[in-house]
Amino acid sequence: MHVVVIGSGLLGVSTAYWLRELGATVTVLERAAGPGRETSFANGALLTPSMADPWNAPGVLWKLLGWLGREDSPMLLRPTALPGLARWGMRFLRESNAARFRANTLANVQLAKYSLATLQAMRSVDGMSFDHGEVGTLKLIRSAHSFDEARAMADWLREYGITSRALEREATVELEPALRPIASELIGSIHYPADEHGDAYRYCEALAAVATRRGVTFRYGTNVTGIEANGAQLARVQTENGSVAGDSVVVAAGSYSPQLLAPTGIRLPVAPVKGYSISVRLPAGLEGPRIPILDEELHAVAVPLGRNLRVAGTAEFAGHDLTLPAGRVENLVRLLSRTYPQIAARVSRDDIAPWTGLRPMSADGVPIVSRTPIGNLYLNTGHGHLGWTMAAGSGRALADVVMGGTPAIDLAPYSLDRFT
């Protein structure tokens, strides 16, 4: 079987690798000059089943309204994006009631756990190196009320296999001494010891190299312009360099997937949610933090990656705009100062590399790993902020389906059918 995969980000590369492992001939079409060059390039770097809750938590509408026009807000709705969000936005808000939110969180937890186990098995593959760490994550808490909420969430997640422990202030800084300068601002933390982290871009490059050695063909610089359907079957993929035919096609093109699918009549409820990061090069002699942190109040993460520190945060509904406003970058620089003031004091602006990318967010916050009404067309997108966490498992599970096997995880919660 010849399978064409559109996209070579985290989901595309992972799917292509597993398809080849299961015996398929695989061609990957990618418009960029290499793998992982877009949304996967400088993301938050976390592999976190503990953070599987969707962004449309109960009360999200009132928060969005309160944050309108605030450039320092954790979730910002740009008015220019409203026309394209009407249908998607209604579903996003409908899924924010307590019952749906809990069900969607549990669906994400199951796929995240499976994916982390899959990635752990893949790390023995030759050439796989991506600044990986297995020290867990720390969710920092700055108020008593937030501590109560965080402990309640941790207790609930523990029922579904996500281990954790609540730490008071002193225990928190003992575990991560780099936080001692802000100890007086902290109430405590939740430590999730099974969480992991790593550089998603380096993973894409390493896995693409392994897949190439094993026979996968990557066609970089190939811009896909459309997909032709012939009744219930896919006819071919159109590119700027001609058409490509395959026995099956997997669309893993992130937030651009809906545009590719539109000519087939498939309405894909996935919207771009813009995120930002800065990668901070640590000066020689400066000891950086050891454990990734999530700051609940500041809605940001800081993750050590070798001699760099990745600070990422905010969600912005701005369509496919990829500009880098200075104000949003400054937000992350301030977050660095509030969390690690001793590091901020030692780095210069030349040590800080800003980035932005478009997370593909499904309308209910649960990914789409699925068949479609077109018999030989499949989807692997909509993972939002959990693309890195879910990449390996999503790729393996969808490859099983494409090749006629039975995935180790039930894919019903991730089916496109749930939106029809």
Coordinates of C-alpha atoms in Angstrom, one line a residue:
M1 CA 0.0 0.0 0.0
H2 CA 1.2 3.5 -0.9
V3 CA 0.2 6.1 1.6
V4 CA 0.6 9.9 1.0
V5 CA 1.0 12.0 4.2
I6 CA 0.4 15.7 4.0
G7 CA 2.5 17.6 6.5
S8 CA 5.8 16.8 8.3
G9 CA 5.2 18.3 11.7
L10 CA 4.9 16.2 14.9
L11 CA 1.7 14.4 13.7
G12 CA 2.8 13.9 10.1
V13 CA 6.3 12.6 10.9
S14 CA 4.9 10.3 13.6
T15 CA 2.2 8.9 11.3
A16 CA 4.7 8.4 8.4
Y17 CA 7.2 6.5 10.7
W18 CA 4.5 4.1 12.0
L19 CA 3.0 3.5 8.6
R20 CA 6.4 2.5 7.3
E21 CA 7.0 0.3 10.4
L22 CA 3.7 -1.5 9.5
G23 CA 4.8 -2.1 5.9
A24 CA 3.4 0.8 3.9
T25 CA 5.3 2.7 1.2
V26 CA 5.1 6.3 2.4
T27 CA 5.5 9.6 0.7
V28 CA 5.4 12.8 2.8
L29 CA 4.5 16.1 1.2
E30 CA 5.7 19.2 3.0
R31 CA 5.8 22.8 1.9
A32 CA 8.6 23.8 4.2
A33 CA 12.3 23.0 3.6
G34 CA 12.4 20.4 6.3
P35 CA 10.4 18.7 9.0
G36 CA 8.9 20.4 12.1
R37 CA 9.5 24.0 10.7
E38 CA 6.1 25.4 11.5
T39 CA 3.8 24.8 14.6
S40 CA 6.2 22.1 15.9
F41 CA 9.3 24.3 15.8
A42 CA 9.4 26.1 19.1
N43 CA 6.4 25.0 21.1
G44 CA 6.1 24.6 24.8
A45 CA 8.2 21.4 24.8
L46 CA 6.0 19.6 27.4
L47 CA 4.9 16.0 27.3
T48 CA 2.1 16.3 29.9
P49 CA -0.9 14.0 30.4
S50 CA -1.4 16.1 33.5
M51 CA -2.3 19.1 31.4
A52 CA -4.8 17.4 29.2
D53 CA -7.7 19.6 30.0
P54 CA -9.1 21.6 27.0
W55 CA -8.9 25.4 27.0
N56 CA -12.7 25.8 26.9
A57 CA -13.2 25.2 30.6
P58 CA -16.4 26.2 32.3
G59 CA -16.6 30.0 32.4
V60 CA -14.4 30.6 29.4
L61 CA -16.8 32.9 27.7
W62 CA -16.8 35.4 30.6
K63 CA -13.0 35.2 30.7
L64 CA -12.7 35.9 27.0
L65 CA -15.0 38.9 27.3
G66 CA -13.0 40.2 30.3
W67 CA -9.7 39.9 28.4
L68 CA -10.9 41.7 25.2
G69 CA -8.3 44.3 24.2
R70 CA -5.8 43.2 26.8
E71 CA -2.5 42.5 25.2
D72 CA -1.2 40.8 28.4
S73 CA -4.2 38.4 28.6
P74 CA -3.5 34.6 28.6
M75 CA -6.3 34.2 26.0
L76 CA -7.0 37.0 23.5
L77 CA -9.7 37.2 20.9
R78 CA -8.9 39.5 18.0
P79 CA -12.1 41.0 16.5
T80 CA -10.7 40.4 13.0
A81 CA -10.9 36.7 13.6
L82 CA -14.6 36.7 14.6
P83 CA -16.1 36.1 11.1
G84 CA -14.1 32.9 10.6
L85 CA -14.9 31.6 14.1
A86 CA -18.7 31.8 14.2
R87 CA -19.6 28.1 13.7
W88 CA -16.4 26.8 15.4
G89 CA -16.9 29.2 18.3
M90 CA -20.4 28.1 19.0
R91 CA -19.3 24.5 19.4
F92 CA -16.2 25.6 21.5
L93 CA -18.5 27.4 23.9
R94 CA -21.1 24.6 24.0
E95 CA -18.4 22.1 25.0
S96 CA -17.4 24.3 28.0
N97 CA -20.2 23.1 30.3
A98 CA -18.9 21.0 33.2
A99 CA -20.0 17.6 32.0
R100 CA -18.6 18.0 28.5
F101 CA -15.4 19.5 29.8
R102 CA -14.8 16.6 32.1
A103 CA -15.6 14.0 29.3
N104 CA -13.3 15.8 26.9
T105 CA -10.5 16.0 29.5
L106 CA -10.7 12.3 30.1
A107 CA -10.6 11.6 26.4
N108 CA -7.4 13.6 26.2
V109 CA -5.9 11.9 29.2
Q110 CA -6.3 8.5 27.7
L111 CA -4.7 9.4 24.4
A112 CA -1.9 11.3 26.2
K113 CA -1.1 8.4 28.4
Y114 CA -1.0 6.0 25.4
S115 CA 1.1 8.4 23.4
L116 CA 3.7 8.8 26.2
A117 CA 4.0 5.1 26.5
T118 CA 4.4 4.9 22.7
L119 CA 7.1 7.5 22.8
Q120 CA 9.0 5.8 25.6
A121 CA 9.2 2.7 23.4
M122 CA 10.4 4.8 20.4
R123 CA 13.3 6.4 22.3
S124 CA 15.5 3.3 21.8
V125 CA 15.4 4.0 18.0
D126 CA 18.8 4.8 16.7
G127 CA 19.4 8.5 16.3
M128 CA 16.6 9.6 18.5
S129 CA 17.9 12.5 20.6
F130 CA 15.8 15.6 21.5
D131 CA 16.8 17.0 24.9
H132 CA 14.5 14.7 26.6
G133 CA 13.9 14.7 30.3
E134 CA 11.8 12.6 32.7
V135 CA 11.8 14.8 35.9
G136 CA 8.0 15.6 35.8
T137 CA 6.5 19.0 35.9
L138 CA 5.7 21.5 38.7
K139 CA 2.4 23.4 38.6
L140 CA 3.2 26.6 40.6
I141 CA 0.4 28.1 42.8
R142 CA 0.4 31.7 44.0
S143 CA -2.9 31.8 45.9
A144 CA -4.7 29.7 48.5
H145 CA -7.9 29.5 46.3
S146 CA -5.9 28.3 43.3
F147 CA -4.1 25.7 45.5
D148 CA -7.5 24.3 46.5
E149 CA -8.6 24.1 42.8
A150 CA -5.3 22.6 41.7
R151 CA -5.4 19.9 44.4
A152 CA -9.0 19.1 43.5
M153 CA -8.0 18.6 39.8
A154 CA -5.0 16.6 40.8
D155 CA -7.1 14.3 43.0
W156 CA -9.6 13.8 40.2
L157 CA -6.9 13.0 37.6
R158 CA -5.3 10.5 40.0
E159 CA -8.4 8.4 39.7
Y160 CA -7.5 8.0 36.0
G161 CA -3.8 7.1 36.5
I162 CA -2.2 10.6 36.6
T163 CA 0.1 10.5 39.7
S164 CA 0.8 13.7 41.6
R165 CA 1.7 15.1 45.0
A166 CA 0.9 18.5 46.5
L167 CA 3.9 20.4 47.8
E168 CA 4.0 23.3 50.2
R169 CA 6.3 26.3 49.5
E170 CA 9.5 25.0 51.1
A171 CA 9.1 21.5 49.5
T172 CA 8.6 23.2 46.2
V173 CA 11.9 25.2 46.3
E174 CA 13.8 22.2 47.7
L175 CA 12.7 20.3 44.6
E176 CA 13.5 23.2 42.3
P177 CA 16.1 25.5 43.9
A178 CA 15.9 27.9 41.0
L179 CA 12.6 29.1 42.3
R180 CA 14.0 30.2 45.7
P181 CA 14.2 33.9 44.7
I182 CA 10.3 34.0 44.3
A183 CA 9.6 31.6 47.2
S184 CA 7.7 34.3 49.1
E185 CA 5.2 34.7 46.2
L186 CA 4.3 31.0 46.1
I187 CA 1.8 29.0 48.2
G188 CA 3.1 25.7 46.9
S189 CA 2.9 23.5 43.8
I190 CA 1.6 20.2 42.4
H191 CA 4.3 17.9 41.2
Y192 CA 3.4 15.5 38.4
P193 CA 6.3 13.1 38.4
A194 CA 5.3 11.1 35.3
D195 CA 5.3 14.1 32.9
E196 CA 8.2 14.5 30.5
H197 CA 9.6 17.1 28.2
G198 CA 11.7 17.5 25.1
D199 CA 12.4 19.5 22.0
A200 CA 9.6 18.8 19.5
Y201 CA 11.6 20.2 16.5
R202 CA 14.6 18.0 17.2
Y203 CA 12.2 15.0 17.6
C204 CA 10.8 15.8 14.1
E205 CA 14.2 16.0 12.6
A206 CA 15.5 12.9 14.3
L207 CA 12.4 10.8 13.5
A208 CA 12.3 12.0 9.9
A209 CA 15.9 10.9 9.5
V210 CA 15.1 7.5 10.9
A211 CA 12.1 7.2 8.6
T212 CA 14.1 8.2 5.6
R213 CA 16.7 5.5 6.3
R214 CA 13.9 3.0 6.5
G215 CA 12.4 4.0 3.2
V216 CA 10.0 6.9 3.7
T217 CA 10.2 9.6 0.9
F218 CA 10.0 13.2 2.1
R219 CA 9.3 15.7 -0.6
Y220 CA 10.1 19.1 1.0
G221 CA 9.3 22.4 -0.7
T222 CA 6.1 20.8 -2.1
N223 CA 3.1 22.9 -1.6
V224 CA -0.2 21.0 -1.6
T225 CA -2.9 23.1 -3.4
G226 CA -5.9 20.8 -3.1
I227 CA -7.4 17.3 -2.8
E228 CA -9.7 15.8 -5.4
A229 CA -12.4 13.3 -4.5
N230 CA -14.1 11.0 -6.9
G231 CA -17.3 9.9 -5.2
A232 CA -16.5 8.0 -2.1
Q233 CA -12.8 7.7 -2.9
L234 CA -9.9 10.1 -3.0
A235 CA -8.7 10.7 -6.6
R236 CA -5.4 12.4 -6.1
V237 CA -3.5 15.2 -4.2
Q238 CA -2.7 18.3 -6.2
T239 CA 0.6 20.2 -5.7
E240 CA 2.2 23.1 -7.3
N241 CA 4.6 20.6 -8.9
G242 CA 1.9 18.2 -10.3
S243 CA -0.5 15.6 -8.8
V244 CA 0.4 12.7 -6.5
A245 CA -1.7 9.6 -6.2
G246 CA -1.7 7.1 -3.4
D247 CA -3.9 4.2 -2.2
S248 CA -4.6 6.3 1.0
V249 CA -4.0 9.8 2.1
V250 CA -3.4 11.2 5.6
V251 CA -4.0 14.9 6.2
A252 CA -1.8 16.1 9.0
A253 CA -1.5 19.7 8.0
G254 CA -2.3 21.3 11.3
S255 CA -4.5 24.4 11.2
Y256 CA -4.4 24.4 7.4
S257 CA -6.1 21.0 7.1
P258 CA -9.7 22.5 6.8
Q259 CA -8.7 24.5 3.7
L260 CA -7.2 21.4 2.1
L261 CA -10.4 19.4 2.8
A262 CA -12.9 22.0 1.7
P263 CA -13.0 20.9 -1.9
T264 CA -14.0 17.4 -0.8
G265 CA -17.0 18.7 1.1
I266 CA -15.7 17.7 4.5
R267 CA -16.1 20.5 7.1
L268 CA -13.3 20.1 9.6
P269 CA -14.0 22.0 12.9
V270 CA -10.4 23.0 13.5
A271 CA -9.2 26.6 14.0
P272 CA -5.8 28.2 14.4
V273 CA -4.9 29.3 17.9
K274 CA -1.8 31.4 18.0
G275 CA 0.9 30.7 20.6
Y276 CA 4.1 32.4 21.4
S277 CA 7.5 31.4 22.9
I278 CA 10.9 32.7 23.6
S279 CA 14.0 30.4 23.7
V280 CA 16.5 31.8 26.1
R281 CA 20.2 30.9 25.8
L282 CA 21.6 30.5 29.3
P283 CA 25.0 32.2 29.8
A284 CA 28.0 30.0 30.6
G285 CA 28.3 29.3 34.3
L286 CA 24.7 30.0 35.0
E287 CA 22.9 27.0 36.3
G288 CA 19.4 26.8 34.9
P289 CA 16.3 25.2 36.3
R290 CA 15.9 21.4 36.4
I291 CA 12.2 20.9 36.3
P292 CA 9.7 22.3 33.8
I293 CA 7.1 24.6 35.5
L294 CA 3.6 25.7 34.7
D295 CA 2.6 28.9 36.4
E296 CA -1.1 28.8 37.0
E297 CA -1.5 32.6 37.5
L298 CA 0.7 33.7 34.7
H299 CA -0.6 31.0 32.3
A300 CA 2.8 30.1 31.0
V301 CA 5.4 27.3 31.0
A302 CA 9.1 27.4 31.3
V303 CA 11.0 24.3 30.2
P304 CA 14.8 23.5 30.3
L305 CA 16.1 22.2 27.0
G306 CA 19.9 21.6 27.3
R307 CA 21.5 25.0 27.6
N308 CA 18.3 26.8 26.7
L309 CA 15.1 27.7 28.5
R310 CA 11.9 27.7 26.6
V311 CA 9.2 30.1 27.9
A312 CA 5.8 29.7 26.2
G313 CA 2.4 30.9 26.8
T314 CA -0.8 32.7 25.8
A315 CA -3.5 31.7 23.3
E316 CA -4.7 34.1 20.6
F317 CA -7.5 33.8 18.2
A318 CA -6.2 35.8 15.3
G319 CA -6.8 33.7 12.2
H320 CA -3.7 32.6 10.3
D321 CA -1.8 35.8 11.2
L322 CA 1.8 34.9 12.0
T323 CA 3.1 38.4 12.9
L324 CA 5.2 38.7 16.1
P325 CA 3.8 41.8 18.0
A326 CA 6.5 43.2 20.3
G327 CA 3.9 43.4 23.1
R328 CA 3.3 39.7 23.1
V329 CA 7.0 38.9 23.2
E330 CA 7.4 41.4 26.0
N331 CA 4.8 39.5 28.0
L332 CA 7.0 36.4 27.9
V333 CA 10.1 38.4 28.8
R334 CA 8.2 39.7 31.9
L335 CA 7.1 36.2 32.7
L336 CA 10.7 35.1 32.7
S337 CA 11.5 38.0 35.1
R338 CA 8.7 37.1 37.5
T339 CA 9.6 33.4 37.6
Y340 CA 13.4 33.3 37.3
P341 CA 14.6 36.9 38.1
Q342 CA 18.2 35.7 38.5
I343 CA 18.2 34.3 35.0
A344 CA 16.5 37.4 33.5
A345 CA 19.1 39.6 35.1
R346 CA 21.9 37.7 33.4
V347 CA 20.6 37.4 29.8
S348 CA 20.6 40.0 27.1
R349 CA 18.1 40.5 24.3
D350 CA 20.6 38.7 21.9
D351 CA 20.1 35.6 24.0
I352 CA 16.3 35.6 23.4
A353 CA 14.8 34.1 20.3
P354 CA 11.1 34.8 19.9
W355 CA 8.7 32.6 17.9
T356 CA 5.0 32.2 17.1
G357 CA 3.0 29.3 15.7
L358 CA -0.6 28.3 15.0
R359 CA -1.9 25.4 17.1
P360 CA -4.7 23.5 15.3
M361 CA -7.5 23.4 17.9
S362 CA -10.6 21.3 17.4
A363 CA -13.9 22.8 18.5
D364 CA -14.2 20.6 21.6
G365 CA -10.5 20.5 22.5
V366 CA -10.1 16.8 21.6
P367 CA -8.0 15.8 18.6
I368 CA -9.3 14.3 15.4
V369 CA -7.6 11.0 14.7
S370 CA -10.0 9.5 12.3
R371 CA -11.3 8.0 9.1
T372 CA -13.5 10.3 6.9
P373 CA -16.5 9.7 4.7
I374 CA -14.1 9.3 1.8
G375 CA -12.9 5.8 2.1
N376 CA -9.2 6.3 1.7
L377 CA -8.8 9.7 3.4
Y378 CA -7.7 10.0 7.0
L379 CA -7.1 12.8 9.5
N380 CA -4.6 13.5 12.2
T381 CA -5.1 17.0 13.4
G382 CA -6.8 19.2 15.9
H383 CA -4.5 18.5 18.9
G384 CA -4.2 22.1 20.0
H385 CA -1.7 22.6 22.8
L386 CA -1.3 18.8 23.2
G387 CA 0.2 18.0 19.8
W388 CA 3.6 17.1 21.2
T389 CA 2.1 15.1 24.1
M390 CA -0.1 13.1 21.7
A391 CA 2.0 12.9 18.6
A392 CA 3.6 9.5 18.9
G393 CA 0.4 7.7 20.0
S394 CA -1.8 9.4 17.5
G395 CA 0.6 8.5 14.7
R396 CA 0.7 4.9 15.8
A397 CA -3.0 4.5 16.3
L398 CA -3.9 6.1 12.9
A399 CA -1.3 4.0 11.1
D400 CA -2.9 0.9 12.6
V401 CA -6.3 2.0 11.2
V402 CA -4.9 2.9 7.7
M403 CA -3.2 -0.5 7.5
G404 CA -6.3 -2.4 8.5
G405 CA -5.3 -3.2 12.0
T406 CA -6.9 -2.6 15.4
P407 CA -5.3 0.2 17.5
A408 CA -4.3 -0.4 21.1
I409 CA -6.6 2.5 22.1
D410 CA -10.2 3.0 21.2
L411 CA -10.4 5.9 18.7
A412 CA -14.1 6.5 18.9
P413 CA -13.7 9.6 21.1
Y414 CA -11.4 11.1 18.4
S415 CA -13.6 10.4 15.4
L416 CA -14.7 13.0 13.0
D417 CA -18.2 11.6 13.3
R418 CA -18.7 13.3 16.7
F419 CA -19.2 16.6 14.9
T420 CA -21.9 15.4 12.6

